[in-house]
PDB file of C-alpha atoms in Angstrom:
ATOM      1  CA  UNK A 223       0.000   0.000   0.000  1.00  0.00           C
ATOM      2  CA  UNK A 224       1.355   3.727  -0.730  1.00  0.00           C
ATOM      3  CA  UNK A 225      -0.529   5.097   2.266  1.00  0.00           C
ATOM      4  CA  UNK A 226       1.581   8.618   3.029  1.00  0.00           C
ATOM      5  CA  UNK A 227       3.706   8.224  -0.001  1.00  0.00           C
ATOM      6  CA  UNK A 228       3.169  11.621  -1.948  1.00  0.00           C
ATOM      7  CA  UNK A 229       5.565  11.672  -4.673  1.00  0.00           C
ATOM      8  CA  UNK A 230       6.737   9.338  -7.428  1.00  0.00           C
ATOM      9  CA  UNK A 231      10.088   7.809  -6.334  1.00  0.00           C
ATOM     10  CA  UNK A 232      10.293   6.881  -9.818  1.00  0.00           C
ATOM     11  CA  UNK A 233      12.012   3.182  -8.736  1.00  0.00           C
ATOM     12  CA  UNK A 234      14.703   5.240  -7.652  1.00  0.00           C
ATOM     13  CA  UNK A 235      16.684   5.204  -4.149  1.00  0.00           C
ATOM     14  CA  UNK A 236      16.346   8.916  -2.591  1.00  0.00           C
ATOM     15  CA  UNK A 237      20.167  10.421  -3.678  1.00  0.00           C
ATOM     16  CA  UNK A 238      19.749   8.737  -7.493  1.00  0.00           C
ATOM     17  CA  UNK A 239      16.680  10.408  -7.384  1.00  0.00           C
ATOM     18  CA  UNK A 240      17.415  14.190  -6.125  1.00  0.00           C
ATOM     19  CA  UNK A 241      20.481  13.812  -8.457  1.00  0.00           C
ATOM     20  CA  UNK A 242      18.677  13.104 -11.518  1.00  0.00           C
ATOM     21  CA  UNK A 243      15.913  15.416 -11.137  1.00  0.00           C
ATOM     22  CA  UNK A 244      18.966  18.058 -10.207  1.00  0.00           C
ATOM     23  CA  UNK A 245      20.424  17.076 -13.975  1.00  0.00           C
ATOM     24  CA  UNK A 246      17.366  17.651 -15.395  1.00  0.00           C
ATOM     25  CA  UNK A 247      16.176  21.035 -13.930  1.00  0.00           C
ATOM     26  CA  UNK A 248      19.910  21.749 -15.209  1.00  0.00           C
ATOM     27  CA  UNK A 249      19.760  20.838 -18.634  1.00  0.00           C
ATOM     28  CA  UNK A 250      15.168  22.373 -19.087  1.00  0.00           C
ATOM     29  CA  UNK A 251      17.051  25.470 -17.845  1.00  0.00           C
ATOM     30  CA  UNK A 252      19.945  25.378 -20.158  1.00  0.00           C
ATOM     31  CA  UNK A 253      17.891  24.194 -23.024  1.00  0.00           C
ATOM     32  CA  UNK A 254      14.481  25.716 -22.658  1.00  0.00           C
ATOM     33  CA  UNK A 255      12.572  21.933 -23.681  1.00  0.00           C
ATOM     34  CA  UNK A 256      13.988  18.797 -22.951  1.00  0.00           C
ATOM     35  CA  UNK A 257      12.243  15.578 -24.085  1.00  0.00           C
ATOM     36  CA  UNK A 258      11.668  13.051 -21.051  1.00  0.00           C
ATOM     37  CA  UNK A 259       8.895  10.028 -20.150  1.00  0.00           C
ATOM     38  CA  UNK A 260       5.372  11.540 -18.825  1.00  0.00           C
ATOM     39  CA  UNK A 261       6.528  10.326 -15.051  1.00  0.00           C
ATOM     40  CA  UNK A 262       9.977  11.999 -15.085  1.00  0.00           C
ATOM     41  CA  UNK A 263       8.356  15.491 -16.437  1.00  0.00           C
ATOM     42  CA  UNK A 264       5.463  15.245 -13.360  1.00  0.00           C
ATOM     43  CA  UNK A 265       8.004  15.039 -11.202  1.00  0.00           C
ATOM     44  CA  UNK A 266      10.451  17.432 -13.045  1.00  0.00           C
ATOM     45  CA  UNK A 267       8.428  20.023 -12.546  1.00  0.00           C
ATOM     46  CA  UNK A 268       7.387  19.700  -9.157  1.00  0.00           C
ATOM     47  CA  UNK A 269      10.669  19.710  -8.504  1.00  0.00           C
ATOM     48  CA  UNK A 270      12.146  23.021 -10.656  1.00  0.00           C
ATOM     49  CA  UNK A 271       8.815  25.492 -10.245  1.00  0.00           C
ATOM     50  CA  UNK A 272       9.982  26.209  -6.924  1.00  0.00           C
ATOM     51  CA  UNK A 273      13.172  26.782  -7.829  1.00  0.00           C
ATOM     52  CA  UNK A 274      12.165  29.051 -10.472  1.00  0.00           C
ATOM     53  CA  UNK A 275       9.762  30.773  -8.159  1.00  0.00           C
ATOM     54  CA  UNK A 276      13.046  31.614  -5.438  1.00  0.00           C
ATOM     55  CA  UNK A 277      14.884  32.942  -9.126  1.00  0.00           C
ATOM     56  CA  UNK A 278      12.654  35.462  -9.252  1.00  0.00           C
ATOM     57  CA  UNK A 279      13.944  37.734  -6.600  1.00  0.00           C
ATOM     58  CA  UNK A 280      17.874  37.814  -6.908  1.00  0.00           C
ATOM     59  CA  UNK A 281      19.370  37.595  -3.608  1.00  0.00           C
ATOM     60  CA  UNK A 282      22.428  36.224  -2.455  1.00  0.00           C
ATOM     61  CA  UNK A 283      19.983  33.412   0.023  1.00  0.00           C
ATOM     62  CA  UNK A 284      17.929  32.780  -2.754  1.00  0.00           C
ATOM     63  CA  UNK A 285      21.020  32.122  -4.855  1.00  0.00           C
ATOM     64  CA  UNK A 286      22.676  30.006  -2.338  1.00  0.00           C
ATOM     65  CA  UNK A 287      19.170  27.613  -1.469  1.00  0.00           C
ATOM     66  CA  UNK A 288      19.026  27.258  -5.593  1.00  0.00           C
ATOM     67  CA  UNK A 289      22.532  26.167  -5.871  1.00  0.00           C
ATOM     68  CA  UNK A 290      22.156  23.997  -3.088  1.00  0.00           C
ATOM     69  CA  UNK A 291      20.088  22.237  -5.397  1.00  0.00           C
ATOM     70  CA  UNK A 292      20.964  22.670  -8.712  1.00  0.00           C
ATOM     71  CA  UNK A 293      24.674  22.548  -7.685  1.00  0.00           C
ATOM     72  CA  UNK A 294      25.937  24.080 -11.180  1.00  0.00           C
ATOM     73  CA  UNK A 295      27.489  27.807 -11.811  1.00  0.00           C
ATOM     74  CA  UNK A 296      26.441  28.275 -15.326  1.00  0.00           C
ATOM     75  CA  UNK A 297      22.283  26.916 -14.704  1.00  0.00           C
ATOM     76  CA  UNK A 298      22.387  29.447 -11.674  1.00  0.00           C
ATOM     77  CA  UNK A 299      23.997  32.487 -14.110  1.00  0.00           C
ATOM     78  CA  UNK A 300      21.473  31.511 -17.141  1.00  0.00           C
ATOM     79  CA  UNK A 301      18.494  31.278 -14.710  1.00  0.00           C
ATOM     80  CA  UNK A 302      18.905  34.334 -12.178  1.00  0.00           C
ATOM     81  CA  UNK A 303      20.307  36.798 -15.102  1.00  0.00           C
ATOM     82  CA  UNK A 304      17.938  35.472 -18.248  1.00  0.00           C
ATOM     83  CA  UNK A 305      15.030  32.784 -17.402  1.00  0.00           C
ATOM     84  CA  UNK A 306      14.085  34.913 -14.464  1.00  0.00           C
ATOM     85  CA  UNK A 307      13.774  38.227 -16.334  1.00  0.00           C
ATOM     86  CA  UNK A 308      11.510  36.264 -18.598  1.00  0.00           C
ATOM     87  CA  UNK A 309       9.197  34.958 -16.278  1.00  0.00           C
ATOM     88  CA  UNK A 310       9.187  37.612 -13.664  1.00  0.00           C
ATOM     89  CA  UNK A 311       5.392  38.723 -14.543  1.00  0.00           C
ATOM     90  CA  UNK A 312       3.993  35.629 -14.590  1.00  0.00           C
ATOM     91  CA  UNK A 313       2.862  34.317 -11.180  1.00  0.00           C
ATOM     92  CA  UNK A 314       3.531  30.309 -11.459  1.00  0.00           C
ATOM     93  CA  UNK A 315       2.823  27.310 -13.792  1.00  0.00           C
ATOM     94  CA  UNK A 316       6.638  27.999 -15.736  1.00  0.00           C
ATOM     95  CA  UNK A 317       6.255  24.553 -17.379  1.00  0.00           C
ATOM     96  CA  UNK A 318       4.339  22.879 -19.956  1.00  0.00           C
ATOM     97  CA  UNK A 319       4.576  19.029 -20.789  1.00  0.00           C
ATOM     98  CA  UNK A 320       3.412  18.387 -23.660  1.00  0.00           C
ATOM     99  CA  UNK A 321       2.876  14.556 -24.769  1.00  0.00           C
ATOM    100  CA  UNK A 322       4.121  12.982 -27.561  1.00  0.00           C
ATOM    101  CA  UNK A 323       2.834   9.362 -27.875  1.00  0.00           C
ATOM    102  CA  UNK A 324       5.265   6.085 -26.555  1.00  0.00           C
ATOM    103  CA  UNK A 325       8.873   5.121 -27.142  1.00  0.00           C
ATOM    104  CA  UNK A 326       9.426   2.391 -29.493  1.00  0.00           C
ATOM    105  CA  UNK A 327      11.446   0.283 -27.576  1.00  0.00           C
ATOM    106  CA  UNK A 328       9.868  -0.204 -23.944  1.00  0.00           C
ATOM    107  CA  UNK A 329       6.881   1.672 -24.912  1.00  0.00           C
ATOM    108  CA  UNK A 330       7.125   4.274 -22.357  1.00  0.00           C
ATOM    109  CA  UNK A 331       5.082   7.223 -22.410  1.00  0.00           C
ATOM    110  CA  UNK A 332       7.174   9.995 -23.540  1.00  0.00           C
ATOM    111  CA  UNK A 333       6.907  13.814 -23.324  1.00  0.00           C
ATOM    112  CA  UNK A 334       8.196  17.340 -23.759  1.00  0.00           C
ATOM    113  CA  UNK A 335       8.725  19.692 -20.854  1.00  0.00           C
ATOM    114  CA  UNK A 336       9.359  22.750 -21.906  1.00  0.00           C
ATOM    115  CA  UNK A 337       9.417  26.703 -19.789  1.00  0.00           C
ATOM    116  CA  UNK A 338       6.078  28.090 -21.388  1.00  0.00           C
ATOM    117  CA  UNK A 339       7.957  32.086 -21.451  1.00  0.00           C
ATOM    118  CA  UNK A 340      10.791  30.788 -24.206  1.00  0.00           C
ATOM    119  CA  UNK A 341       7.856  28.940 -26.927  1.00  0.00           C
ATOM    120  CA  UNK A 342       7.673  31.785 -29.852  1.00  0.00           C
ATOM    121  CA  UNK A 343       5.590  29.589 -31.469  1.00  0.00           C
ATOM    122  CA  UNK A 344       2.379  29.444 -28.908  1.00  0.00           C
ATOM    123  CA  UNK A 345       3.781  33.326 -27.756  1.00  0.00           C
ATOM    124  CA  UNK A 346       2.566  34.750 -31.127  1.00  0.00           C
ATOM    125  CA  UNK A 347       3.364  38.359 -30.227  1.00  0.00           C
ATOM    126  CA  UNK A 348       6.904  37.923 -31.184  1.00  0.00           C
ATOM    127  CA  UNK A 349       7.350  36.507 -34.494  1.00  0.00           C
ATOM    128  CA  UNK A 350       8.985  38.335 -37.204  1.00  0.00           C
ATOM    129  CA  UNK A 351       7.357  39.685 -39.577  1.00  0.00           C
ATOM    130  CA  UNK A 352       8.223  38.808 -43.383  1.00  0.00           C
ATOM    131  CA  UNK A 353       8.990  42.044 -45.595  1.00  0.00           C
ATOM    132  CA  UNK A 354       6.226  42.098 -48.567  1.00  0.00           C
ATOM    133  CA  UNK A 355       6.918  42.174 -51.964  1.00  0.00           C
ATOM    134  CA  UNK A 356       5.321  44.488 -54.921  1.00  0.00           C
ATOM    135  CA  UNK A 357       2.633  42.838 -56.265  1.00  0.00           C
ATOM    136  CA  UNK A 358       1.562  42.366 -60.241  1.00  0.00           C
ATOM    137  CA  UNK A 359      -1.455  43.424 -61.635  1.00  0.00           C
ATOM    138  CA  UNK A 360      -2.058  40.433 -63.447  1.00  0.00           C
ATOM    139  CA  UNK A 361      -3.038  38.058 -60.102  1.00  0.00           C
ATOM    140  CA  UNK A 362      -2.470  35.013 -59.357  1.00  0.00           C
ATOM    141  CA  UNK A 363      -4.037  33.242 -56.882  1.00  0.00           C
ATOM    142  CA  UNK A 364      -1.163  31.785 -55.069  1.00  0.00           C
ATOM    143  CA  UNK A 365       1.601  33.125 -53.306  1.00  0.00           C
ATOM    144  CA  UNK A 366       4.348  31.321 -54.835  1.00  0.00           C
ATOM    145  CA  UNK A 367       3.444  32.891 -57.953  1.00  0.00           C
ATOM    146  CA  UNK A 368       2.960  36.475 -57.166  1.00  0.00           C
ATOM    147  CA  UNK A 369       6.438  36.138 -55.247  1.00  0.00           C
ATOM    148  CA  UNK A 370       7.925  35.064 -58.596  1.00  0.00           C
ATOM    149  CA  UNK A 371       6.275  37.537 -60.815  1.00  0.00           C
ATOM    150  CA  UNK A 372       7.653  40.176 -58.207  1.00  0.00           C
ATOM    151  CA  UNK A 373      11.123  38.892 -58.387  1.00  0.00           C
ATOM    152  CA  UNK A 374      11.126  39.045 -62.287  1.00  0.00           C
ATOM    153  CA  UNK A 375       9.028  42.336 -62.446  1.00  0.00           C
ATOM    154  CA  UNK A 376      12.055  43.444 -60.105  1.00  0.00           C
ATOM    155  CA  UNK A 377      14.923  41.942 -61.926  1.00  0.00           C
ATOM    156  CA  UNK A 378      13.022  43.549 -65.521  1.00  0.00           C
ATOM    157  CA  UNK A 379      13.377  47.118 -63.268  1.00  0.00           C
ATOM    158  CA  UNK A 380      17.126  46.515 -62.443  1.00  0.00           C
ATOM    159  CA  UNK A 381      17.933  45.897 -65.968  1.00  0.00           C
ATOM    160  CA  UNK A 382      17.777  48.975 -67.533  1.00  0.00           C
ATOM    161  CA  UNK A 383      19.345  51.176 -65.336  1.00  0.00           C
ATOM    162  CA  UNK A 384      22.432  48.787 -65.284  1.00  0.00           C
ATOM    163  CA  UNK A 385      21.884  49.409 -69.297  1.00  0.00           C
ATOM    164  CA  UNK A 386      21.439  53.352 -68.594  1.00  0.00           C
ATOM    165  CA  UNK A 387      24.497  53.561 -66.285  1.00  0.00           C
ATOM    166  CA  UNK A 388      26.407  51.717 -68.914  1.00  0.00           C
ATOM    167  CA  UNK A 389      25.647  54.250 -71.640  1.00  0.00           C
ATOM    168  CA  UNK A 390      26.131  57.174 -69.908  1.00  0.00           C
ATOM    169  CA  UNK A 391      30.014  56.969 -69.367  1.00  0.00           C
ATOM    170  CA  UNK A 392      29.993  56.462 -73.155  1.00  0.00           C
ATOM    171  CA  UNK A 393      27.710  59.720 -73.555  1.00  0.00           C
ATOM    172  CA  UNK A 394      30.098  61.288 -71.575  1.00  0.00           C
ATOM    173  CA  UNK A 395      33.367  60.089 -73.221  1.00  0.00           C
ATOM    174  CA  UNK A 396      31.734  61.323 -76.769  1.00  0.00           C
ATOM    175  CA  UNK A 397      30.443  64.622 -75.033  1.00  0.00           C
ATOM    176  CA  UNK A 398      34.527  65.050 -73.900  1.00  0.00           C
ATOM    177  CA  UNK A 399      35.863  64.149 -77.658  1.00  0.00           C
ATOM    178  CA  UNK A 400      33.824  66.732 -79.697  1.00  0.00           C
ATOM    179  CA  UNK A 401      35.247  69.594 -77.788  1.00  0.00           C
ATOM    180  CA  UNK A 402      38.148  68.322 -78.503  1.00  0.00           C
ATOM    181  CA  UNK A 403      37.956  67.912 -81.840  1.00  0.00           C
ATOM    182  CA  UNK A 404      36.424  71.197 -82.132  1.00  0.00           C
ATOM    183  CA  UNK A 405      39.479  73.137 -80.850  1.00  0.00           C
ATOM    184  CA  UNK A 406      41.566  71.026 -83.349  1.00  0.00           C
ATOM    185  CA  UNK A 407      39.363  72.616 -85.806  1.00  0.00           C
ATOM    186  CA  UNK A 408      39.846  76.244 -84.817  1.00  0.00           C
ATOM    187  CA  UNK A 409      43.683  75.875 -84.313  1.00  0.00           C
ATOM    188  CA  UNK A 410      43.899  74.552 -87.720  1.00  0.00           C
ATOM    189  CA  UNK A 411      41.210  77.355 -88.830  1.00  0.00           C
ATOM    190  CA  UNK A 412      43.555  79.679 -87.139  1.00  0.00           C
ATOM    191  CA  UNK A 413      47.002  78.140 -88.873  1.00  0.00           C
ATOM    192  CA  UNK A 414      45.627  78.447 -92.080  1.00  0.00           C
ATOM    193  CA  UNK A 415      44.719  82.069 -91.697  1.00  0.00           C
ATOM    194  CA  UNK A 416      47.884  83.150 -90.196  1.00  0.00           C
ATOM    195  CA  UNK A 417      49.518  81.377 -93.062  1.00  0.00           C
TER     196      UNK A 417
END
């Protein structure tokens, strides 16, 4: 009977245990999503929310009770300087699990845990924007095709002007050589009369 027995031990003594959950809140901090069975992640997060909870106000106790259980320099840097900064408005539930079906070889039930603040996908507010193109006149129903007949339409515009930037340093060089020849004119104009 379980009677009293409020947490998974995961068929796990009690120091493989705390040091495998301490791996994992390690590498979901490091990482941002980390792919584990449905038991592990249950317990994963009861495990790191608190943790993420103390992160929230940066004090040198705080920092010493999270090391004390995360008991690595660079998780405690990445989540008291960036994940915390992240998350300080929101006021719990850091983690999602999201479940992705069974493992093929023991069939285990496997999931994702993931911090819900670092997802641009399901955030939506901070995607990037694509820059749009000119469109033809002619349609087309699809976007694949309107993107191509903007490309050429563009690459038809930058023609010519490499053709008129070409012909103007010829304009130029003729523009130079009739003054020239023009004073050749006169000074043999000139020799002629004085002779």
């Amino acid at each position: 009977m379980r009677h009293g027995k409020k947490f998974n031990h995961l068929s796990r003594t009690a120091s493989h245990r705390n040091a495998m959950l301490s791996n994992m809140a390690g590498s979901l901090i490091l990482s941002k999503r980390i792919t584990t069975t449905v038991a592990k992640a249950k317990a994963l997060r009861k495990y790191v929310e608190p943790l993420l909870t103390k992160s929230k106000e940066d004090t040198t106790h705080n920092r010493r009770i999270v090391f004390s259980s995360l008991k690595n320099k660079e998780v405690l840097k990445e989540l008291f300087d960036e994940v915390a900064t992240k998350i300080a408005n929101r006021p719990g539930g850091y983690t999602r699990i999201i479940k992705l079906g069974s493992r093929l070889g023991d069939d285990a039930e496997m999931a994702l845990i993931e911090l819900v603040d670092y997802n641009e996908l399901l955030l939506g507010g901070e995607k990037k924007e694509k820059k749009t193109t000119r469109r033809s006149r002619r349609g087309g129903s699809s976007k694949g095709s309107t993107a191509v007949a903007s490309e050429t339409k563009e690459a038809k515009e930058d023609a010519p002007k490499k053709e008129a930037k070409k012909e103007t340093p010829k304009a130029d060089a003729k523009k130079e050589e009739t003054p020239k020849e023009e004073k050749k004119d006169k000074n043999t104009d000139e020799e002629k009369g004085n002779d």
